[in-house]
Short mmCIF file of C-alpha atoms in Angstrom, two decimals:
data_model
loop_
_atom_site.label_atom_id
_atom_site.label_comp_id
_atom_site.label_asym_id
_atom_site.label_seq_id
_atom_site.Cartn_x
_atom_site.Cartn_y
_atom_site.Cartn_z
CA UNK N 102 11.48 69.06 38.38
CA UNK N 103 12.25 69.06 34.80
CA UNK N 104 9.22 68.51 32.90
CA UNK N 105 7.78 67.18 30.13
CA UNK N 106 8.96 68.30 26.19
CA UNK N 107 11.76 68.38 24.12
CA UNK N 108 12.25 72.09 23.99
CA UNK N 109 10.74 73.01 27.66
CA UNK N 110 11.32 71.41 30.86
CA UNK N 111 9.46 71.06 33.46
CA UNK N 112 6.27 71.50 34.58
CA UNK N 113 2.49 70.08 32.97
CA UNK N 114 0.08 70.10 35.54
CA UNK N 115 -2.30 67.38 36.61
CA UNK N 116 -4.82 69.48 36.20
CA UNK N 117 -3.87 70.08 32.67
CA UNK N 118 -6.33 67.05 31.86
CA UNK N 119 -9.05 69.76 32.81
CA UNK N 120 -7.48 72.62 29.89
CA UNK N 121 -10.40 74.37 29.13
CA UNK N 122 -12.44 73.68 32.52
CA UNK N 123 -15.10 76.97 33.75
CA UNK N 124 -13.03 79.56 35.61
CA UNK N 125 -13.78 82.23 37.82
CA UNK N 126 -11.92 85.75 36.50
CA UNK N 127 -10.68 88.02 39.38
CA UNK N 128 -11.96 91.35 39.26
CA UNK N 129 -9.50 93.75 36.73
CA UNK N 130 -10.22 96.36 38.82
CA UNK N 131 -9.16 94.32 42.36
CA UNK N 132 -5.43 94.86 40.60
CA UNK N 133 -6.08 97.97 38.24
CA UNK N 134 -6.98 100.62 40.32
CA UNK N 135 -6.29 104.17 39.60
CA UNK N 136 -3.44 104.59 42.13
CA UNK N 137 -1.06 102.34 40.22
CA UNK N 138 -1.71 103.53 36.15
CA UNK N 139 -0.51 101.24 33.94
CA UNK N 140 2.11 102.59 31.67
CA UNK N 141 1.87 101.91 28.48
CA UNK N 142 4.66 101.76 25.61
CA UNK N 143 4.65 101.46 21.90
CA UNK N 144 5.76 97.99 21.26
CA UNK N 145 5.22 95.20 18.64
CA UNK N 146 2.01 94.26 18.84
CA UNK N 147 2.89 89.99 17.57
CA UNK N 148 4.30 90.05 21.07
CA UNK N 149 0.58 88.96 21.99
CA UNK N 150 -1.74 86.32 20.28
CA UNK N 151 -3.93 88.00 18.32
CA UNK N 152 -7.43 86.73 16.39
CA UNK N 153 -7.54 86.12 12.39
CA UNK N 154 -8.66 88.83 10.91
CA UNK N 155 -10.37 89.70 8.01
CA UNK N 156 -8.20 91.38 5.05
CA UNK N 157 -10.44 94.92 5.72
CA UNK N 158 -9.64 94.87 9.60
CA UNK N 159 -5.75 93.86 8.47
CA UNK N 160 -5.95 96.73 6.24
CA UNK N 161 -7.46 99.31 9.27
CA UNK N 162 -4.83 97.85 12.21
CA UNK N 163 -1.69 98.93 9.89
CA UNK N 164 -3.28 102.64 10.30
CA UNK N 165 -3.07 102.25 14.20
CA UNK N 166 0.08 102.30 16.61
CA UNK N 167 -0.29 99.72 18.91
CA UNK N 168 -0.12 100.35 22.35
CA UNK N 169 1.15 96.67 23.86
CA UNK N 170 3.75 95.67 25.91
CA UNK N 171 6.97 94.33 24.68
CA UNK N 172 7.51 90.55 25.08
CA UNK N 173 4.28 90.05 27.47
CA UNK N 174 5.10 92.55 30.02
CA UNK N 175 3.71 96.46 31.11
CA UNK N 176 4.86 98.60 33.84
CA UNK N 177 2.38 99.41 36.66
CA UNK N 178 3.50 102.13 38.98
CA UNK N 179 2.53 99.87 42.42
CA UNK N 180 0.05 97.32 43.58
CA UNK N 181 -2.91 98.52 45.64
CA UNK N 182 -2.29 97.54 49.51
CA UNK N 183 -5.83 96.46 49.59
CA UNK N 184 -5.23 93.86 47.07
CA UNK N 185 -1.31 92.80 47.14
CA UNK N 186 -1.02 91.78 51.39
CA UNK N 187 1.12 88.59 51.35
CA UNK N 188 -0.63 87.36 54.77
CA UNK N 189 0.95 83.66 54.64
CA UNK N 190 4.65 85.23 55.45
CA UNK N 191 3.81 85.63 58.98
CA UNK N 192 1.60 83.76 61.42
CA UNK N 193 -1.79 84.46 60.95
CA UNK N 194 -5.42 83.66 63.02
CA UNK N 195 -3.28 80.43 64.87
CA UNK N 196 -2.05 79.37 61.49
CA UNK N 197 2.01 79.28 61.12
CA UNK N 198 3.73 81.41 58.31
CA UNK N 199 6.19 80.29 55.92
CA UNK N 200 8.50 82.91 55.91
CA UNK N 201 11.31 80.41 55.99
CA UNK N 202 10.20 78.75 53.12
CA UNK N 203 10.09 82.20 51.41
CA UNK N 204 13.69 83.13 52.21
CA UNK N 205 14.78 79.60 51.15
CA UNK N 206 12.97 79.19 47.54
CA UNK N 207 15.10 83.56 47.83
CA UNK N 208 18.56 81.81 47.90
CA UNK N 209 17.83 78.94 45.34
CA UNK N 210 17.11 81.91 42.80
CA UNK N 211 19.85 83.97 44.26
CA UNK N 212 22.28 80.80 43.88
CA UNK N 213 20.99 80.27 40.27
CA UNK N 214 21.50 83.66 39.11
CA UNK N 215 25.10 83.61 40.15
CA UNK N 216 25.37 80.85 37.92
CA UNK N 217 26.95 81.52 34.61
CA UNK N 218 23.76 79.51 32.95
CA UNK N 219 22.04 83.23 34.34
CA UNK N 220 24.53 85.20 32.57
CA UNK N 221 24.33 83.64 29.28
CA UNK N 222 20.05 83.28 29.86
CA UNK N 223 20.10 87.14 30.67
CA UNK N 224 22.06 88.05 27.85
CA UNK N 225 19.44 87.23 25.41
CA UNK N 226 16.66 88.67 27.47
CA UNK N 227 14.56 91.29 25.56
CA UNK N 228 12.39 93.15 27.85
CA UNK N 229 14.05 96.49 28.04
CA UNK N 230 15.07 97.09 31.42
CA UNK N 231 15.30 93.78 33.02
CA UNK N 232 18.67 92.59 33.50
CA UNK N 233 20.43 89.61 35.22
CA UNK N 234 21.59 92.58 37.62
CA UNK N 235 18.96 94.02 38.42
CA UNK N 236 17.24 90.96 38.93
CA UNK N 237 19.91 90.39 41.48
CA UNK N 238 19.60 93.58 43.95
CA UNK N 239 15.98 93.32 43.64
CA UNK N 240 16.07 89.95 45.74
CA UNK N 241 18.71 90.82 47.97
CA UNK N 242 16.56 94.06 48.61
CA UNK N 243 13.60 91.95 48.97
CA UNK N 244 15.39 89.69 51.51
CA UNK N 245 16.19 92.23 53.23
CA UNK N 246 13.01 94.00 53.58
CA UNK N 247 10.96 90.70 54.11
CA UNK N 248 13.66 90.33 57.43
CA UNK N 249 12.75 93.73 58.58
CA UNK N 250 9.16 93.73 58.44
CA UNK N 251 6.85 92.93 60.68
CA UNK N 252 3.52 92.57 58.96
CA UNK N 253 2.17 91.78 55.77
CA UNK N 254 0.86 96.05 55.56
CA UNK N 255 4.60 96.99 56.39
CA UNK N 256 6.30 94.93 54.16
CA UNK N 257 4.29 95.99 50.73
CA UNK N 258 4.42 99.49 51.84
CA UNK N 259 8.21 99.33 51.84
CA UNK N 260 7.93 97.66 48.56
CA UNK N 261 5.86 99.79 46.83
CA UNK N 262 8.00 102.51 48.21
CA UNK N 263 11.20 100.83 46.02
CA UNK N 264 9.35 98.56 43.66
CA UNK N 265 8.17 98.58 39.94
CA UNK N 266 5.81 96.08 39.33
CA UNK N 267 5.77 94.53 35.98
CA UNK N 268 2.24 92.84 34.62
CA UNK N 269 2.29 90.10 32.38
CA UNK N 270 -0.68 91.22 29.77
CA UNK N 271 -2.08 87.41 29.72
CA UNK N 272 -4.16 85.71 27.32
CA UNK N 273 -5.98 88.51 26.15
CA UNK N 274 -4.02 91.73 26.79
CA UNK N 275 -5.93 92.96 29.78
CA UNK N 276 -3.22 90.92 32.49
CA UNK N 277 -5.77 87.70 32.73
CA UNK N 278 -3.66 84.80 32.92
CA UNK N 279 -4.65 81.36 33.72
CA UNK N 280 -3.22 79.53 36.83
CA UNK N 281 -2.64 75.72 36.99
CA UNK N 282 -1.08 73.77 39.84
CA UNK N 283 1.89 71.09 39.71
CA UNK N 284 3.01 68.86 42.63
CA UNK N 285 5.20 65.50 43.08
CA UNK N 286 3.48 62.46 43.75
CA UNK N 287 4.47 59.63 46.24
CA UNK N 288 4.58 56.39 44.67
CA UNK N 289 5.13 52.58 45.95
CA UNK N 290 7.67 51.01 43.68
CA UNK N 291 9.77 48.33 43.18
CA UNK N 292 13.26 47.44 41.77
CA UNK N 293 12.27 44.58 40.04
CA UNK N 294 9.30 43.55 38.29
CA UNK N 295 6.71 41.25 39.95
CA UNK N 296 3.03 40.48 39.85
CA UNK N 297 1.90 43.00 41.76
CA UNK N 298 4.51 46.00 39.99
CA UNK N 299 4.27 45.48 36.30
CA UNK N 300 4.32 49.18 34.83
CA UNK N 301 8.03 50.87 34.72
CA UNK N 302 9.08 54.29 34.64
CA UNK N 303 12.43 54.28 32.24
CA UNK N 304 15.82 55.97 32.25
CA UNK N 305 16.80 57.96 29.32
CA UNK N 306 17.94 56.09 26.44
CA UNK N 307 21.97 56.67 25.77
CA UNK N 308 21.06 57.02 22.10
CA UNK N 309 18.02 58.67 21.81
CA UNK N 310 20.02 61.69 20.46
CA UNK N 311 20.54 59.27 17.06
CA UNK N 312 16.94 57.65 17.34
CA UNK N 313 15.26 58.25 13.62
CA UNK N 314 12.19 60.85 13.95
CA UNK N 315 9.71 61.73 14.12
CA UNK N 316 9.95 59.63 17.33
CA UNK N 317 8.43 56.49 18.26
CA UNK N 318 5.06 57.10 19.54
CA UNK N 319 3.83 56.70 23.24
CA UNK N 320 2.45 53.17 21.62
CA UNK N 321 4.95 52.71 19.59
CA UNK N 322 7.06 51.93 23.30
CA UNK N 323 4.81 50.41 25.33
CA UNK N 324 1.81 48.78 23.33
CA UNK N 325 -1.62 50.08 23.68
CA UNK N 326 -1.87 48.23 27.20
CA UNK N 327 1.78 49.50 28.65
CA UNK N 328 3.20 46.31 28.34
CA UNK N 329 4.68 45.54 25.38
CA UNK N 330 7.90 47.37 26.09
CA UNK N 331 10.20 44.48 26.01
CA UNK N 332 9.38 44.44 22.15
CA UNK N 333 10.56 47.78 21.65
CA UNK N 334 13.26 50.22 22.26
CA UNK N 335 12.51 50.60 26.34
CA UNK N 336 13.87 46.93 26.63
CA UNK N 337 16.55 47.66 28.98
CA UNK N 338 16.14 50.77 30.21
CA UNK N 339 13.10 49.98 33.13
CA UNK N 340 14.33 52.26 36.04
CA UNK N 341 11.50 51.42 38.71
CA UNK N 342 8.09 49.13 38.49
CA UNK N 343 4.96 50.84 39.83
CA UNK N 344 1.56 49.03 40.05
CA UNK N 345 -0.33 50.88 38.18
CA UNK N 346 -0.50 52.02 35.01
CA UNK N 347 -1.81 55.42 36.19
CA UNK N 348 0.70 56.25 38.64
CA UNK N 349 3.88 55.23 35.85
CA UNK N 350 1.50 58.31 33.65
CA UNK N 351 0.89 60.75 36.01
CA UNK N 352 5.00 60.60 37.09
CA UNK N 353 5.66 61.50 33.14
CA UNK N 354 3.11 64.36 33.45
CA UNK N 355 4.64 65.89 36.95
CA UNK N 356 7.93 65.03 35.81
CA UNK N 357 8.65 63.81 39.15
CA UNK N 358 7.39 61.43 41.94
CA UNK N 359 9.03 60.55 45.28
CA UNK N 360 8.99 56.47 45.20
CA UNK N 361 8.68 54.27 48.61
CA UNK N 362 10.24 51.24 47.85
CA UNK N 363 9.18 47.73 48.71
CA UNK N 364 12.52 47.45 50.40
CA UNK N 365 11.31 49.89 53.14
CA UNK N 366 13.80 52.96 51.21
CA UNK N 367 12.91 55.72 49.38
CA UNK N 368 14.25 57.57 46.56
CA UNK N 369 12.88 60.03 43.82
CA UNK N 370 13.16 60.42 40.44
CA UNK N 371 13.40 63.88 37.79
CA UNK N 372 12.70 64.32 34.66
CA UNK N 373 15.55 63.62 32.41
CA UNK N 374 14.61 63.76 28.69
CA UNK N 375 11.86 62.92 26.26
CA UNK N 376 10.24 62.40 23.22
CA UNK N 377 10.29 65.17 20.64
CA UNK N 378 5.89 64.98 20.62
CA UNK N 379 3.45 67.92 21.93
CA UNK N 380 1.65 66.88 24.94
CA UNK N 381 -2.29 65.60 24.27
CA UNK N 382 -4.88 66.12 27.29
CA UNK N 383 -6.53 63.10 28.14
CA UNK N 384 -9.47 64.86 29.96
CA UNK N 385 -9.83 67.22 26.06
CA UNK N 386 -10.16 63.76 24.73
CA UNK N 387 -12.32 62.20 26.24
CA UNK N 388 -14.25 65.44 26.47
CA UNK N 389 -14.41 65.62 22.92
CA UNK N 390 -15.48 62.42 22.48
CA UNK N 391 -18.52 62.75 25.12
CA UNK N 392 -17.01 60.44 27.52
CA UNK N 393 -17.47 63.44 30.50
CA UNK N 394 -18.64 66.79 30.10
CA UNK N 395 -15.73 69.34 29.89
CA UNK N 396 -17.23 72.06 31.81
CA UNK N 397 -16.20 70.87 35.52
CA UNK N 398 -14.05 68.33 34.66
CA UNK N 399 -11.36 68.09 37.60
CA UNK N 400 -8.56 65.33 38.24
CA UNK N 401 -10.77 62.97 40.55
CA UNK N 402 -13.41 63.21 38.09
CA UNK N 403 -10.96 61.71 35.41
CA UNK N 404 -9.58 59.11 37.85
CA UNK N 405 -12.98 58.15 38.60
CA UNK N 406 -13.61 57.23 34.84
CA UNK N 407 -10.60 55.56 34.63
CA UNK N 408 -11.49 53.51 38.04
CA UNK N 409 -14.72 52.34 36.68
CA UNK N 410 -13.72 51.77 32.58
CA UNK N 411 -10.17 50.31 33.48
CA UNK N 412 -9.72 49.30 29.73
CA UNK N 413 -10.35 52.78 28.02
CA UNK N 414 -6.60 53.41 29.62
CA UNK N 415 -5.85 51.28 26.38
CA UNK N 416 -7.77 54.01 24.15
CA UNK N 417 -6.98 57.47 26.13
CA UNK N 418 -3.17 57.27 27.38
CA UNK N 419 -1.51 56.19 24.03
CA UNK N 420 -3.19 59.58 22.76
CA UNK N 421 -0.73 61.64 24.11
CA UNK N 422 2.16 60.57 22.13
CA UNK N 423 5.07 62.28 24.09
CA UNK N 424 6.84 59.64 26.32
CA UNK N 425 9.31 61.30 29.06
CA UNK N 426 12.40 59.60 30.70
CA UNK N 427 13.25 60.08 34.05
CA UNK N 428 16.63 59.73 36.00
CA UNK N 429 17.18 58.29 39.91
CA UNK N 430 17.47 61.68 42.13
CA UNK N 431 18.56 59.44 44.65
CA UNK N 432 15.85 61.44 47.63
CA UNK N 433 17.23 64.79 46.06
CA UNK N 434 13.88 67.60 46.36
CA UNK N 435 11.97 68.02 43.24
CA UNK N 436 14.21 70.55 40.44
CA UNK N 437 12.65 73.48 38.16
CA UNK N 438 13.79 74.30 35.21
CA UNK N 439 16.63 76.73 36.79
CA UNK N 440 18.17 73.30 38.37
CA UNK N 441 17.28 74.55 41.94
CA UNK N 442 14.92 72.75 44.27
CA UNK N 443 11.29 73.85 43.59
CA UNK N 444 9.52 74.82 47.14
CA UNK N 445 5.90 74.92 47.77
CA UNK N 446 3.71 77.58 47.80
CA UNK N 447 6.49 80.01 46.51
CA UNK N 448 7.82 78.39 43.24
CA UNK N 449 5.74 79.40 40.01
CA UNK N 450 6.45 77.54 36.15
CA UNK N 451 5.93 79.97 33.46
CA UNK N 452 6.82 80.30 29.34
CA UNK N 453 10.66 81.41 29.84
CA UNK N 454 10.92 82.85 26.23
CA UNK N 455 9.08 85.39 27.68
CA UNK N 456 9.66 85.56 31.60
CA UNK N 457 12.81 86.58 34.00
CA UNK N 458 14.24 82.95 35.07
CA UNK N 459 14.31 82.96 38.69
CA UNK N 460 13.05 86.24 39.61
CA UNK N 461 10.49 87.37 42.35
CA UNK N 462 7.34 87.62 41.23
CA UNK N 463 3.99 88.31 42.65
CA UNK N 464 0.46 86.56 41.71
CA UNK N 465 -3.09 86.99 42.66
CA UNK N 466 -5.58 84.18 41.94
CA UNK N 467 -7.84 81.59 43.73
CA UNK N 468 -6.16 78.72 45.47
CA UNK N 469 -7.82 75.47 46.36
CA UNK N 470 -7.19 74.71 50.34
CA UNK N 471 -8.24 71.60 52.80
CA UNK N 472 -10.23 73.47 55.30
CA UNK N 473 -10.76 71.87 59.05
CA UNK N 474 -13.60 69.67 57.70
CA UNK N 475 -11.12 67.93 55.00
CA UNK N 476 -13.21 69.83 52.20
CA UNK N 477 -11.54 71.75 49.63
CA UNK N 478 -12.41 75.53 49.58
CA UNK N 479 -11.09 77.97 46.99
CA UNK N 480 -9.87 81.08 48.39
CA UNK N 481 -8.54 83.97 46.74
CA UNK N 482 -4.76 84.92 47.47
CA UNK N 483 -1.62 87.42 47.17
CA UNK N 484 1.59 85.62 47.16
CA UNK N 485 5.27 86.54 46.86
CA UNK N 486 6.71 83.85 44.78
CA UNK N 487 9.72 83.13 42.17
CA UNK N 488 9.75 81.68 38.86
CA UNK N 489 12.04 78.87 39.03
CA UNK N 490 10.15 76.42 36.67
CA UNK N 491 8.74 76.14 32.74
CA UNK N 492 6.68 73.35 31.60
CA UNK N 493 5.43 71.86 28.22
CA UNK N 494 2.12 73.64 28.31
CA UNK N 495 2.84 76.64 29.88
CA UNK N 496 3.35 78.90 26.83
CA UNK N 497 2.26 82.39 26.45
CA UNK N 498 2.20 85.27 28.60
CA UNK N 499 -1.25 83.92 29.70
CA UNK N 500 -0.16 80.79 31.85
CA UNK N 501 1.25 79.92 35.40
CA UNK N 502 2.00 76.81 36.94
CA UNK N 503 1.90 76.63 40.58
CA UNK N 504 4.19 74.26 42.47
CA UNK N 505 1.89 72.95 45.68
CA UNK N 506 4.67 70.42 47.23
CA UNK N 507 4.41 66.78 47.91
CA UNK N 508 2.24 63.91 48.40
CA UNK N 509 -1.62 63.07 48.07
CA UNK N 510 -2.86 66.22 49.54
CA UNK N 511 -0.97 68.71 47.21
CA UNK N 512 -2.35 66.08 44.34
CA UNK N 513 -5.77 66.79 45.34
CA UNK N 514 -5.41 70.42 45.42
CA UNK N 515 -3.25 70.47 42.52
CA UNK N 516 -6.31 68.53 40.56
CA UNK N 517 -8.66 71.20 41.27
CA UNK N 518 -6.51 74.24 40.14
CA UNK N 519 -7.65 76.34 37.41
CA UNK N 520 -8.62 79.86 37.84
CA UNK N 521 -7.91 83.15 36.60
CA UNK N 522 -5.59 85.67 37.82
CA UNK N 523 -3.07 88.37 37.48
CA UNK N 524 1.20 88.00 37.53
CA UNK N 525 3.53 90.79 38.46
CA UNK N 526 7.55 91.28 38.28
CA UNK N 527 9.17 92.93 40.98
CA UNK N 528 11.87 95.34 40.22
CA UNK N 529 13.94 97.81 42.21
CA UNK N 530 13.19 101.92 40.67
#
């Protein structure tokens, strides 16, 4: 699912409207304890963003030897059983587990890192340590342990038996990072244009490799009102019509959307290219501007503005100036950034300057669900999952985007994700 910039593809979550929305930190000590010590090394310390400082504290930190992890990553020994029990693998209290889905999302990175893209990707890799080979046997070891085990308790005691577990430091050096959610929407669309589908999603431009920049802005396409594209340089290149103005944004944001057709077909569409502009959040805006209060600002919150000021779309959506193209994938799953089908529940999008492409990973945070009421309920979870995807606002060693799968529900959920967390590597000794 190739989202959203220039220089990144991929992933910007829905909930990325929200940014800067209240979260609820984990614990440090739920995935710090004193069994697995944190090994620290004497790295650079610009590796992590760091406050301004005065010229007198600039003066004092030269005196000191910093004791930060290379390129956004520390060792940790193992990961408490307490804390690190993947419990969705295997059927649990009624509920079905996913190992399949696990072992699938396995061989997409497996496939990818066979790939010569890997080798060249690897080969520039700086974290000491962590090579495309290594990467390798760790997931074939992994497979092999996840077919083997019978519990949740079995398998992470084998694993911490074979395993290094490398932390991403996060935001602030202390392994916070900050979890968002991603998912593909389901559209209706049409071919052609008619009354009732008037807003198009457009191919990539055969020439937009020569178009003058700075780019044309998000207005500069489509008019302040999303219409006025047959004035501009999108004449000719409308892909699909949706009907509403909305969806044709939201599939730019995701990067993807699964279309039913008015034809009774369906197809989906990928991010294919864009313009060379940093995404804007629309919820920051209107935040800023007093519209909605930014503490416990969600998706359907946003929507519901929208729904009942239908003409500040005109003021809000040309604010983000980036404009993303999209190709027909024909029904083909929704692609990361590795160019292997994302799954859900087990694909993560993270800043790939810093992080292994397509390597298993581990992450403990708080996960909206739809309990048996229909209600959403945030629980906290452990999860076994591989970084297949990188997104326009996922920088940092602070950020994770979680892929939640298809359709309104996964929407929903997705809408409401932002919490705080930890991220590990897993690496063979």
């Amino acid at each position: 699912m190739k989202k959203i910039f220039a220089y990144i593809t991929l992933s910007l979550p829905v909930a990325l409207f929200i940014l800067l929305w209240r979260m609820q930190p984990l614990g440090n000590g739920e995935l710090s304890q004193s069994e697995c010590p944190v090994k620290q090394k004497n790295i650079p310390i610009a590796a992590i963003p760091q406050p301004k400082k005065t010229p007198a504290q600039k003066q004092k930190a030269t005196k000191r030897v910093p004791l930060l992890p290379t390129k956004g990553l520390q060792t940790v020994a193992c990961c408490p059983l307490s804390t690190c029990l993947d419990v969705q693998i295997w059927e649990r209290n009624g509920q079905p587990g996913d190992k399949k889905a696990l072992l699938n999302a396995i061989a997409r990175s497996l496939q990818y890192l066979q790939t010569g893209d890997a080798a060249t990707v690897y080969k520039r890799y700086q974290v000491a340590g962590i090579t495309r080979d290594r990467v390798l046997r760790s997931l074939k070891r992994f497979r092999e342990l996840v077919l083997k085990s019978n519990s949740a308790a079995e398998l992470q005691a084998a694993v911490n038996r074979e395993f290094i577990f490398y932390q991403s430091v996060g935001h602030d050096a202390k392994g916070s990072v900050l979890f968002t959610a991603y998912y593909e929407p389901i559209y209706a669309a049409s071919r052609v244009r008619t009354a009732e589908y008037r807003y198009p999603i457009y191919r990539l431009p055969p020439d937009l490799e020569s178009w003058p920049q700075p780019h044309p802005t998000r207005e500069q396409l489509e008019g302040k009102d999303g219409l006025q594209f047959s004035k501009t340089r999108l004449r000719g290149l409308e892909l699909f019509w949706l009907r509403s103005r909305m969806d044709a944004f939201i599939a730019q944001i995701e990067g993807s959307a699964r279309l039913e057709l008015t034809d009774g077909s369906q197809t989906t569409v990928g991010y294919a290219g864009n313009t060379k502009y940093s995404y804007t959040s629309i919820g920051r805006e209107l935040a800023e501007d007093g519209k909605l209060p930014l503490e416990g600002m969600t998706m359907p919150i946003i929507l519901q503005y929208f729904n009942k000021h239908p003409l500040e779309l005109n003021n809000y959506l040309p604010r983000n100036r980036s404009f993303v193209f999209f190709q027909d994938n024909k029904g083909k799953p929704a692609m990361g950034s590795i160019n292997v089908p994302v799954t859900a529940e087990r694909s993560i999008a993270t800043d790939k300057s810093l992080m292994p492409p397509g390597a298993l990973a581990f992450i403990r945070t708080s996960i909206p669900f739809v309990n048996n009421s229909g209600k959403i309920e945030h629980r906290i979870v452990s999860r076994y999952v591989l970084d297949q995807d990188t997104g326009g606002a996922i920088k940092g060693a602070g950020r994770v985007d979680y892929f939640l799968g298809t359709g309104k529900q996964a929407g929903d959920r997705a809408g409401v994700t932002v919490s705080t967390g930890n991220l590990y590597y897993l690496l063979l000794k």
